[in-house]
Every structure is written in structure tokens, then in C-alpha cells.
Short mmCIF file of C-alpha atoms in Angstrom, two decimals:
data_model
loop_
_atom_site.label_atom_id
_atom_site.label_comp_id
_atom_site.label_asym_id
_atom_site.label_seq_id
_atom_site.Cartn_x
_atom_site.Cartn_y
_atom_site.Cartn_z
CA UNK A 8 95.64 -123.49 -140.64
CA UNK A 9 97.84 -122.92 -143.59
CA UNK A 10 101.30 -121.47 -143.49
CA UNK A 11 100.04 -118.02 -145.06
CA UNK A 12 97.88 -117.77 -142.77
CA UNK A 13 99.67 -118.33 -139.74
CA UNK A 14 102.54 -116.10 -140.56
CA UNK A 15 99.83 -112.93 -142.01
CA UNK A 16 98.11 -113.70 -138.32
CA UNK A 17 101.31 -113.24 -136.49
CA UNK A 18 101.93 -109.96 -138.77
CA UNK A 19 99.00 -108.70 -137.82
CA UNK A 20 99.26 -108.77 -134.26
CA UNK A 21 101.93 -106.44 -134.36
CA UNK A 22 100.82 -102.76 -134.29
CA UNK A 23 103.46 -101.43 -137.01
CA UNK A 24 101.64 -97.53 -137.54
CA UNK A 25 103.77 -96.01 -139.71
CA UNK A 26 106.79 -96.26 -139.14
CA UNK A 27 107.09 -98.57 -136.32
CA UNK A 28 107.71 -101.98 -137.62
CA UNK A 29 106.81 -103.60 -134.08
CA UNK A 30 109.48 -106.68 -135.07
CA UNK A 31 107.26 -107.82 -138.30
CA UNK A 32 111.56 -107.39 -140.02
CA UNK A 33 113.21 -109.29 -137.80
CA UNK A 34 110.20 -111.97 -138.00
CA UNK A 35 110.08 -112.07 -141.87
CA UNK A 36 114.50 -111.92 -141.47
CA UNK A 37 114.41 -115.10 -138.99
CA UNK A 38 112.12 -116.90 -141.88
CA UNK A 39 114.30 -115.69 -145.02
CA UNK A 40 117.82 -116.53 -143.31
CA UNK A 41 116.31 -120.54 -142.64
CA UNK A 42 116.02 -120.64 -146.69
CA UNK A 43 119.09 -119.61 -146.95
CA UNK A 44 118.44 -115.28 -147.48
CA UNK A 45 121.44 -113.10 -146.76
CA UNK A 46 119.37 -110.31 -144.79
CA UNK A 47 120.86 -106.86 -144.46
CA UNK A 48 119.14 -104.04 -141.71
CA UNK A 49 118.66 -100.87 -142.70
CA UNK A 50 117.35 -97.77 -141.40
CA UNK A 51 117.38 -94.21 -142.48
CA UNK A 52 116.05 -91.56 -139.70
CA UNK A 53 113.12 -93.26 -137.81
CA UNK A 54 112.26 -95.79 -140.66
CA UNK A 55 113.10 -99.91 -140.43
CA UNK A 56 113.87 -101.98 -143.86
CA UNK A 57 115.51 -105.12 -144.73
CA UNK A 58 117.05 -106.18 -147.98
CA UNK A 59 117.33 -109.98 -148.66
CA UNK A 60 118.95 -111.50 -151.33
CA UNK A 61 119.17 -114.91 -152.21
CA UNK A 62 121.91 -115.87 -155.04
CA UNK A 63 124.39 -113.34 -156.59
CA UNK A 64 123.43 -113.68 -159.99
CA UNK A 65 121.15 -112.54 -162.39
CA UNK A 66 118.08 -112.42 -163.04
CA UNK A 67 116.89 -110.63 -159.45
CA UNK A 68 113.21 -111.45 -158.64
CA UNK A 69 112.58 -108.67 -155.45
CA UNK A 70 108.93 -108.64 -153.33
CA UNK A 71 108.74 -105.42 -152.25
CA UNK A 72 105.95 -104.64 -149.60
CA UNK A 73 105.96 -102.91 -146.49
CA UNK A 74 105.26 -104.31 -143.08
CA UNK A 75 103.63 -100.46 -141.73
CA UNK A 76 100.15 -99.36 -141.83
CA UNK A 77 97.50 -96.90 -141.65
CA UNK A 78 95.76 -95.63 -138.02
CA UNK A 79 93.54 -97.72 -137.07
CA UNK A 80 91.05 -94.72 -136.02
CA UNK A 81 88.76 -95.05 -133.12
CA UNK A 82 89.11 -98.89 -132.09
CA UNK A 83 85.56 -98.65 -130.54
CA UNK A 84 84.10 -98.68 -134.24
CA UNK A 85 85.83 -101.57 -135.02
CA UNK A 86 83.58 -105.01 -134.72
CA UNK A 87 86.70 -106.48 -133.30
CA UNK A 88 90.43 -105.31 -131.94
CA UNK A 89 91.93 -103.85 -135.28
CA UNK A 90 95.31 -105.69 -133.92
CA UNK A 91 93.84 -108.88 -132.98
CA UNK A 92 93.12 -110.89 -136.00
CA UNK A 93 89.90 -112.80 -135.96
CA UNK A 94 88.52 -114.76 -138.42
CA UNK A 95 84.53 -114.37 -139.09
CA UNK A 96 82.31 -116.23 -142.03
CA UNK A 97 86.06 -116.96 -144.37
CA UNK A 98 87.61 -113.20 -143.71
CA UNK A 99 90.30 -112.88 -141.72
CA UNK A 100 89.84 -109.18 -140.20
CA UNK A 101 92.54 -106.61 -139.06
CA UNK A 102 94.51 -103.94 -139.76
CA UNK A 103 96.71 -104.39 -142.49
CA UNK A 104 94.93 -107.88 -143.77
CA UNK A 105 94.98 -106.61 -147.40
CA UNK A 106 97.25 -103.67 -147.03
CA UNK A 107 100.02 -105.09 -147.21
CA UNK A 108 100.60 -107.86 -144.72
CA UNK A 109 98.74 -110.51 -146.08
CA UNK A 110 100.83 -110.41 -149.53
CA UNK A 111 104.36 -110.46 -147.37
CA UNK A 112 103.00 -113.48 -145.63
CA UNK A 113 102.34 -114.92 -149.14
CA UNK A 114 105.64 -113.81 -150.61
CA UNK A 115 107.44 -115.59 -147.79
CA UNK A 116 105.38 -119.16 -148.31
CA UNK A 117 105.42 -118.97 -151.82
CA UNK A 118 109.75 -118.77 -151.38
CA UNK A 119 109.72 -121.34 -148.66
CA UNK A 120 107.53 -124.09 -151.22
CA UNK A 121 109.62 -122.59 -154.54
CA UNK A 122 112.92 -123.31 -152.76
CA UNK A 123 112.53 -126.69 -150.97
CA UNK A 124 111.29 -127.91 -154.70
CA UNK A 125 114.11 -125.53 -156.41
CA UNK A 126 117.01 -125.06 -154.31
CA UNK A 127 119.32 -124.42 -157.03
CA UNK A 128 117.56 -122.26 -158.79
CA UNK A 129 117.95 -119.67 -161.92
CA UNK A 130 119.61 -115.96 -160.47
CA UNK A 131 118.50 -114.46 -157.30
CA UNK A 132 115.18 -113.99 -155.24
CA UNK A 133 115.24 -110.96 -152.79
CA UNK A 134 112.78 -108.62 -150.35
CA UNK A 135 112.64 -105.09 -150.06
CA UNK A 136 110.60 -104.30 -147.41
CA UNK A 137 110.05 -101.17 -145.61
CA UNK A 138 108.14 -99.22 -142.91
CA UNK A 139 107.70 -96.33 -144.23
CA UNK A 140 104.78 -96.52 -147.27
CA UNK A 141 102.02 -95.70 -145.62
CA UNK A 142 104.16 -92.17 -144.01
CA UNK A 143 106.04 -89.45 -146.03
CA UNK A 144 108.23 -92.58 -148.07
CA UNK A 145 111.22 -90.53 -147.43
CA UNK A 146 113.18 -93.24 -145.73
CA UNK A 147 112.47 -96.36 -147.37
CA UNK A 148 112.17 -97.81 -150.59
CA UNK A 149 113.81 -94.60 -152.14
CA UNK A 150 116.55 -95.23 -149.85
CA UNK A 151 117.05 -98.57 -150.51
CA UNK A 152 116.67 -97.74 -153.85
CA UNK A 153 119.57 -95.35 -153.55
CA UNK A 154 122.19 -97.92 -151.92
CA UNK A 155 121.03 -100.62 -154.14
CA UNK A 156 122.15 -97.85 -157.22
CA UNK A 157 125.85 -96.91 -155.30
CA UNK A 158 126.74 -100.35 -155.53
CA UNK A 159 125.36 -101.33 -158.95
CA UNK A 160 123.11 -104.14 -157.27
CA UNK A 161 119.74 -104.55 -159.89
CA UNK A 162 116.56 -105.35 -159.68
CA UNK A 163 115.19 -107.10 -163.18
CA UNK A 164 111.63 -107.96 -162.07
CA UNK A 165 109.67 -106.59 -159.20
CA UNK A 166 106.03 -107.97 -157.74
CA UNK A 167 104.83 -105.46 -154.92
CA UNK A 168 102.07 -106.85 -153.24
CA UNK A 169 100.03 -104.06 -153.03
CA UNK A 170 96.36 -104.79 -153.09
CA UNK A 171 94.91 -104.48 -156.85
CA UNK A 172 92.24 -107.32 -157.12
CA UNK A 173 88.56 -105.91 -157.11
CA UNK A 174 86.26 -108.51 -157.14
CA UNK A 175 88.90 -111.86 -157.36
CA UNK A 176 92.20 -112.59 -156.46
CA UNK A 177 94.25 -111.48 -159.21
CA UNK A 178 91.81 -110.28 -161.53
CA UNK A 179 93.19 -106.88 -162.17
CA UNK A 180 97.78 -106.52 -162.27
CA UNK A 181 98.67 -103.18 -162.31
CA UNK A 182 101.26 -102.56 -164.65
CA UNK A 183 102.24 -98.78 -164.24
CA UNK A 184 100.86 -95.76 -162.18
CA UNK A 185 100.17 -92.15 -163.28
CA UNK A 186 102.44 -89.66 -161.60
CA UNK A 187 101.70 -87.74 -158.89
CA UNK A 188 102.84 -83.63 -158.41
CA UNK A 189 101.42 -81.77 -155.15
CA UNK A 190 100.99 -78.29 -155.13
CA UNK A 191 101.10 -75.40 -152.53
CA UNK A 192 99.49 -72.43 -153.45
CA UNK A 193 99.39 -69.30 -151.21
CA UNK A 194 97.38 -66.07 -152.20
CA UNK A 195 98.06 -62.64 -150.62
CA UNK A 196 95.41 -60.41 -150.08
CA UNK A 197 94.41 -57.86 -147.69
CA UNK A 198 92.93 -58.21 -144.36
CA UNK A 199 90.78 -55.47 -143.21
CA UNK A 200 86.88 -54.98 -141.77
CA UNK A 201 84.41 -57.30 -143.88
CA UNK A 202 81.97 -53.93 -143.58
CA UNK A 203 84.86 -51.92 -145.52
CA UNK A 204 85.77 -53.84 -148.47
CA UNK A 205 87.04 -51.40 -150.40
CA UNK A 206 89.98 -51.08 -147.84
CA UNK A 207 90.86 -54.62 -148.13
CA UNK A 208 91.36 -57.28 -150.35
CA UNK A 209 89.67 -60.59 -150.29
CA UNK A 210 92.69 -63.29 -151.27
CA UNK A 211 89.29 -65.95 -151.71
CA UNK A 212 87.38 -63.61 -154.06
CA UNK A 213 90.55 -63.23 -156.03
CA UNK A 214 91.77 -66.84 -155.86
CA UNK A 215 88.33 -68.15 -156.94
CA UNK A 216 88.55 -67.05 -161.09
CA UNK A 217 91.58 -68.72 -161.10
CA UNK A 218 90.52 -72.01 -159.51
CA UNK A 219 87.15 -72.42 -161.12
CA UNK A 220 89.67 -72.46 -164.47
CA UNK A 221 92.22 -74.30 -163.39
CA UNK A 222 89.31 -77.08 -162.60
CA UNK A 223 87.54 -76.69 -166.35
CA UNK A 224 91.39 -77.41 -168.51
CA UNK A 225 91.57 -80.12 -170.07
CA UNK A 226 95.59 -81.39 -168.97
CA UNK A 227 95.74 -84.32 -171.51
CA UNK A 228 92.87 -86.87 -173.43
CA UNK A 229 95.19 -89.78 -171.81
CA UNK A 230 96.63 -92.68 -174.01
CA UNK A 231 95.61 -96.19 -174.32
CA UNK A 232 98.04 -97.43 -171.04
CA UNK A 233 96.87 -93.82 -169.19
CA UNK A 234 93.57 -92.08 -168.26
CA UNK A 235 93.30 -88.33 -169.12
CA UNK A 236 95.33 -86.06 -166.11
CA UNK A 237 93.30 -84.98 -163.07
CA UNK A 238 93.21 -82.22 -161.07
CA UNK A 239 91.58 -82.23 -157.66
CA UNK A 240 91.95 -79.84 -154.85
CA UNK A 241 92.35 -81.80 -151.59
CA UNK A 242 92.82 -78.49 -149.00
CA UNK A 243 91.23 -74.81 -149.41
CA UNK A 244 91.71 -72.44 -145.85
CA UNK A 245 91.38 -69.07 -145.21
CA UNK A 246 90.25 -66.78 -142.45
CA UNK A 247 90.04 -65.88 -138.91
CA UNK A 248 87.27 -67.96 -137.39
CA UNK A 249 85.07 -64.89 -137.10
CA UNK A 250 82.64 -63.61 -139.29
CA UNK A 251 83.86 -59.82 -139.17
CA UNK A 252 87.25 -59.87 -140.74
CA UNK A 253 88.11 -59.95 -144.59
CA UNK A 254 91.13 -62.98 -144.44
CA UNK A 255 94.61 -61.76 -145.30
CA UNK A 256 95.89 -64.77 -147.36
CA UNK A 257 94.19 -68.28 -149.04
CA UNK A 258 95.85 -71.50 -148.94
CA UNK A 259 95.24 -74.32 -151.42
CA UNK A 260 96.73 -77.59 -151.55
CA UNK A 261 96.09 -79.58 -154.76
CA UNK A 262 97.37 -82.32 -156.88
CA UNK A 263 97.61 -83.38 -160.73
CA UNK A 264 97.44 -87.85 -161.26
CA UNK A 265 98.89 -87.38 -164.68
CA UNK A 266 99.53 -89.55 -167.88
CA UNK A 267 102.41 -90.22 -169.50
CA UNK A 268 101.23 -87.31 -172.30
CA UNK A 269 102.49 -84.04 -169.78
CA UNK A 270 105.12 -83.91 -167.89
CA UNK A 271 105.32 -82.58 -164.61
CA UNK A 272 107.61 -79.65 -165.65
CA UNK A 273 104.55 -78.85 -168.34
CA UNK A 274 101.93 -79.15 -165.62
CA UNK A 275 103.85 -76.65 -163.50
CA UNK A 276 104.26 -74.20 -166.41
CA UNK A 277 100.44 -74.09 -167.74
CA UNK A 278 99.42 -73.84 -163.41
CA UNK A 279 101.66 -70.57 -163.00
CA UNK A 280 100.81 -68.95 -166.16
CA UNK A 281 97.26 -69.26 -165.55
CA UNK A 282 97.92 -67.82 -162.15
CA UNK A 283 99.79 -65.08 -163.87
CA UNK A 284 96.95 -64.18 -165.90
CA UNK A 285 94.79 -63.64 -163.18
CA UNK A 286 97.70 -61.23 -161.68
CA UNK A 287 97.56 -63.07 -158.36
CA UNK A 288 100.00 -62.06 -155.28
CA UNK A 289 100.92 -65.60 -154.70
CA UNK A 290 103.55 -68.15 -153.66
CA UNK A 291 103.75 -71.67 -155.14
CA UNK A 292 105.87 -74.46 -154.57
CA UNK A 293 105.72 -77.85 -155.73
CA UNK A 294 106.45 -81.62 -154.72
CA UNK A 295 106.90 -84.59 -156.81
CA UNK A 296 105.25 -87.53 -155.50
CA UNK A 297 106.26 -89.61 -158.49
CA UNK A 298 106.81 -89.96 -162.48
CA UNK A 299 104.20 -92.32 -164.07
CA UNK A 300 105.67 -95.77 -164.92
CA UNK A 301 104.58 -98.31 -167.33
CA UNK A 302 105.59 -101.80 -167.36
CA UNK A 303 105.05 -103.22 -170.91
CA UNK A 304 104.65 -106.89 -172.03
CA UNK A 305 107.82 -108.98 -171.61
CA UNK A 306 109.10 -111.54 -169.38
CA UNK A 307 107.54 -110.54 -166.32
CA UNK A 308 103.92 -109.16 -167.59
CA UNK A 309 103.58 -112.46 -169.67
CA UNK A 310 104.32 -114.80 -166.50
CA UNK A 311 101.99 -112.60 -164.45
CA UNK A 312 99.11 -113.50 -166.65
CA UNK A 313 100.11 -117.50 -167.07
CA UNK A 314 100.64 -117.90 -163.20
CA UNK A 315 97.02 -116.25 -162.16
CA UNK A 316 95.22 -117.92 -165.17
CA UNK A 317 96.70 -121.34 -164.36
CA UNK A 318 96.16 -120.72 -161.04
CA UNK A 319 92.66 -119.06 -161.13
CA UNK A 320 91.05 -120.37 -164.20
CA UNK A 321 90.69 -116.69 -165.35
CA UNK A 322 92.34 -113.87 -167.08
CA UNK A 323 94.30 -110.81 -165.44
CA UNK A 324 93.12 -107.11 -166.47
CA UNK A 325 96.23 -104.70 -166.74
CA UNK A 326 95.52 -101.32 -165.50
CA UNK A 327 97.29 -98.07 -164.48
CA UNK A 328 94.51 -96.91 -162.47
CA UNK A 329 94.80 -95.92 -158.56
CA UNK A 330 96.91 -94.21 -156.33
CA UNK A 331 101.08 -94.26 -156.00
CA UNK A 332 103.10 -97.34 -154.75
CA UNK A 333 106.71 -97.83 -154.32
CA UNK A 334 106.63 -99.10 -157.35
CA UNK A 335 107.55 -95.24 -158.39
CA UNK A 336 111.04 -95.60 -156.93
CA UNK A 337 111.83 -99.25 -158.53
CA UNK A 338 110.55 -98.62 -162.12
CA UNK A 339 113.02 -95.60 -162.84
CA UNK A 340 116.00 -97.77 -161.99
CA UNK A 341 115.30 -99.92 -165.55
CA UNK A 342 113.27 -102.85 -163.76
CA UNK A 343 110.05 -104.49 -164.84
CA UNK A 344 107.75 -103.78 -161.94
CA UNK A 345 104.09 -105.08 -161.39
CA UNK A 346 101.77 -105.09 -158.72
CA UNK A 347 99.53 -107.84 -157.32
CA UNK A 348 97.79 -108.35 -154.54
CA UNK A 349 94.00 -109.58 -152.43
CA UNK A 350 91.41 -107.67 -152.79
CA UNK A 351 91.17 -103.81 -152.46
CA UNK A 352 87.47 -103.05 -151.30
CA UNK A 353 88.58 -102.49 -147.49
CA UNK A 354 91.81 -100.89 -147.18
CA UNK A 355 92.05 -97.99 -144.57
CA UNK A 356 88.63 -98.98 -143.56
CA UNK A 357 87.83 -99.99 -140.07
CA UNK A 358 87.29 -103.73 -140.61
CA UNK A 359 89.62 -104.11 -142.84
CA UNK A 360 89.52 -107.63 -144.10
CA UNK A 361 90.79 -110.75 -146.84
CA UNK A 362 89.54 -113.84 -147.68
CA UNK A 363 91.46 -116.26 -145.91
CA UNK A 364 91.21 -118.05 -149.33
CA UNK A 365 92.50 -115.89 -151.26
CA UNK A 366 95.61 -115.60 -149.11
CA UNK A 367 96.86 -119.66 -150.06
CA UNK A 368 95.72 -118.91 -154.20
CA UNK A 369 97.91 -115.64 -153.93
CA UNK A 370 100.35 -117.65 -152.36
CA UNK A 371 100.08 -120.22 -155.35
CA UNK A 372 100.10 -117.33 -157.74
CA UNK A 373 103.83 -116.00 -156.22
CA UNK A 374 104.99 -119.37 -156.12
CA UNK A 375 103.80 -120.34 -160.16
CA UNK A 376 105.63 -117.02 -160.79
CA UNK A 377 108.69 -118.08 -159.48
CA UNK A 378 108.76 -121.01 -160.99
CA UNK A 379 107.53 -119.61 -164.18
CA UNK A 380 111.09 -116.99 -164.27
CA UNK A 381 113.78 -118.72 -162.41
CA UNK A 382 113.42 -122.62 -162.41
CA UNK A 383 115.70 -124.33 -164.28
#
């Protein structure tokens, strides 16, 4: 049994639903601090983190990850206990396998090998890890973040271990995400007798001109780093429950990926004069999940692709594609931020499962990156 997978095993077995951390910390702390990691604790409202730090000077290599995860849903479909690793035909099953506990586990191994062979290494390795990413990611990373900021402390590179391989370890990096803006639309209408129309007004025959454009714009053509902006509509509820009664009001709840060619003040703009022009009754307000990021070749990119081609035998893919990380919080702060991980085909599945395999050569991969930015 290799060290990865001994420590991702032990992760595992800890039910950490967002945000319980179930002691996966203080068990990644007790590692760090033998290696010589000055860990600090700290939690904002109901959510665990630790920031390590290893050296005070510069460059600052951070793994960020976090040790929550998704529900599990009904443990009865699951072939096995969802928090009792097994290992079946070279996967290692479990919640949280490739999302994200499998990469911590490799972070950690690849530090403990990189330090025993460097132990006076070039600037400073740290962790951010939190237990909040899976939840609302109000009280970690972008807290962190924060106190990191107050007391000038930077991050130069970051590798989140997020899960971005497809069909081989490491054969797609991401290298930026497209933003993400929610929206919360409400539509008044009138409620009244569905056999008298004419004394009431339908908020989902009004709402409906309005959406069926909204879905036909064209936001952007995208850029060569971005794919065009997309706008899905992820929650649509009206009525009563009966079949008599015209609703009073219609509730949507949708949200723009965009590129790096709007901005999220645009996309709110063109959304409420459209709604305008349809001389809705409405009420709109809007969340920011996250600006789009873009982390272009340099230092860290150009070791990304060296360590996984000398590692793999193969080339890396950079792509923006996917949903938001905490990468979002990181990039803004002037840091070079990347994200690689196992395999992404079973995340938030039941089963959810890596190749033990692939755990060691993304192991190797951390470790040649280390190597690759701060050995002397």
C-alpha cells in the first residue's frame, strides 16, 4: 500500500458533508507540522480551515483543496458504504475519492518525498484547505483569502486539486474558469379563478415572451481562452398545487457561465432591459458566484506541462471549461492559479471512484512540480 493511498483511505473514512471536517484538518495538520509546517486553525461561522506555511520567503507554492464533500444520497444504492473505502478491480471507491480527497492525500506525499530530498528549499510551500467548497463557500477560502490580504501574506502559484483529468491523469489542466452570476427573478401577476381570466393575470403567460428571448441572445461568440456565455435556467415555480387557480407570482432562478468578453455588470444590464421591454411587474436581484480567471503561460503553466509530460509520457490540454472552484477567490489576489487533479467521470455520483494508480502518478506529478519551481 503506498503512502497516497493510505492517507486518501484514512480521509475517506471520515464523513466530512459539508461543512463538517470530521478531523480530516487536524489529520493533514499532525502530517504537515512533522515536515516542519507552521499550521494555523481557522474557522469562520460553522466552517473548519487550516493555513500551513512552510518558509517565510518568496516564492509561495499553496495546495488548496478542501477536505468536505457532497451527500452521499441514499447509501442503499451504493455497491458499497460510501464512507468505507474499498478497493474493487484497481478503483478505490468512496465518497470524495476524486473530489477532492484523493488530491490532498497526494499533495501531502508529494511534500513529505520533495522535502526529505529538499529540505532547504527555494521560498515557501503552504495548504489552504477548507470545509466549506462543496456548501455556500462563504466561510472558507474567501476568508482565508481575506486574512491572508490584511496581513500582506501572498500566494505566487496555486495547484487546487480539483478533479480535471477526463480520460488520464493529467491530461486536461485547467487554467481559468468562466464566471458565474445567479439570478432571482420574481414576476407579479394576478391571482384569480383560472375560469375568469380576464379578472386575473397569469405572471407565467407574461413571464414566458420574455424567457423564450432571453434563451435565443447571443451574450458573447467567446474568445480563444473562453467559450461563448451561457444562459440556463436551473428553477421555474409557480402556482397553488390545484388546477383551479390562476398563480399570483412566477419565480425563476437562472444563471449566466460567462467569458471574459461581458462583464457581469453588462449581463445584468441587457437581462433588465429586456425585462423592461416586456413591461414585466418584477423583482430581480443578483449574486456573483465568481469573475472568470485566466492563468496565462509563465512559470507555473510551463512547469505544469513538463511535470505531467515527464511524468506521463503525454501532453496536458489547457482548458477553461467546467464549473467554479476556489480558484475564483485566489486568482483575483495577483496569483498564478491552476487546477489538476484524477479523473472527473464520477464525482457526486454514487460510486464515486479513482484509480488507485493514478493517485501515486498524481502524487509524482505534485512532487516533479515542486521540484520543477522551488529546488535549488
Amino acid at each position: 500500500m503506498s503512502a497516497t493511498l493510505d492517507l486518501t483511505l484514512d480521509l475517506i473514512s471520515r464523513p466530512s458533508v459539508t461543512p463538517k471536517d470530521m478531523g480530516c484538518q487536524q489529520l493533514l495538520a499532525d502530517r504537515l507540522s512533522a515536515i516542519g509546517f507552521t499550521i494555523e486553525h481557522l474557522r469562520f461561522g460553522d466552517t473548519d480551515n487550516i493555513w500551513a506555511r512552510r518558509g517565510t520567503q518568496s516564492p509561495v507554492l499553496a495546495f488548496a483543496g478542501h477536505t468536505d464533500v457532497v451527500p452521499t444520497g441514499p447509501e442503499k444504492n451504493w455497491t458499497s458504504p460510501p464512507f468505507e473505502p474499498v478497493i474493487r478491480d484497481g478503483l478505490l471507491y468512496g465518497r470524495g475519492t476524486a473530489d477532492m480527497k484523493g488530491s490532498i492525500a497526494a499533495f501531502v506525499t508529494a511534500c513529505e518525498r520533495f522535502i526529505a530530498e529538499h529540505d532547504t528549499h527555494q521560498g515557501s510551500i503552504a495548504f489552504l484547505i477548507t470545509s466549506d467548497e462543496e456548501g455556500p463557500a462563504t466561510g472558507g477560502t474567501v476568508k482565508v483569502i481575506e486574512t491572508l490580504e490584511a496581513r500582506g501574506e501572498k500566494i505566487d502559484w496555486c495547484i487546487v486539486g480539483e478533479p480535471t483529468s477526463t480520460e488520464k491523469v493529467g491530461d486536461v489542466v485547467k487554467n481559468g474558469r468562466r464566471g458565474s452570476l445567479n439570478g432571482y427573478l420574481t414576476v407579479q401577476g394576478k391571482q384569480g379563478h383560472i375560469a375568469y381570466p380576464h379578472l386575473a393575470a397569469n405572471p407565467i403567460h407574461l413571464l414566458t415572451p420574455a424567457l423564450t428571448e432571453l434563451c435565443d441572445v447571443e451574450w458573447d461568440q467567446g474568445n480563444e481562452d473562453f467559450p461563448p456565455t451561457s444562459f440556463q435556467i436551473s428553477n421555474l415555480n409557480s402556482g397553488t398545487g390545484v388546477t383551479n387557480v390562476i398563480p399570483g407570482t412566477a419565480e425563476v432562478i437562472f444563471n449566466f457561465r460567462y467569458s471574459t468578453e461581458v462583464t457581469h455588470e453588462q449581463l445584468q444590464q441587457q437581462v433588465e432591459i429586456l425585462l423592461d421591454k416586456h413591461s414585466l411587474n418584477y423583482d430581480l436581484s443578483w449574486e456573483l458566484s465568481g469573475k472568470p480567471f485566466r492563468t496565462a503561460s509563465g512559470a507555473l503553466v510551463d512547469a505544469v506541462k513538463i511535470a505531467i509530460e515527464d511524468v506521463t509520457g503525454y501532453a496536458t490540454e489547457l482548458s477553461t471549461s467546467g464549473g467554479t472552484s476556489d480558484g475564483r477567490f485566489i486568482a483575483p489576489t495577483g496569483a498564478q492559479v491552476i487546477e489538476l487533479g484524477p479523473l472527473n467521470a464520477t464525482i457526486h455520483q454514487v460510486d464515486e471512484c479513482v484509480s488507485v494508480a493514478d493517485l501515486d502518478t498524481l502524487s509524482a506529478i505534485y512532487e516533479t512540480l515542486l521540484v520543477q519551481l522551488l529546488s535549488k
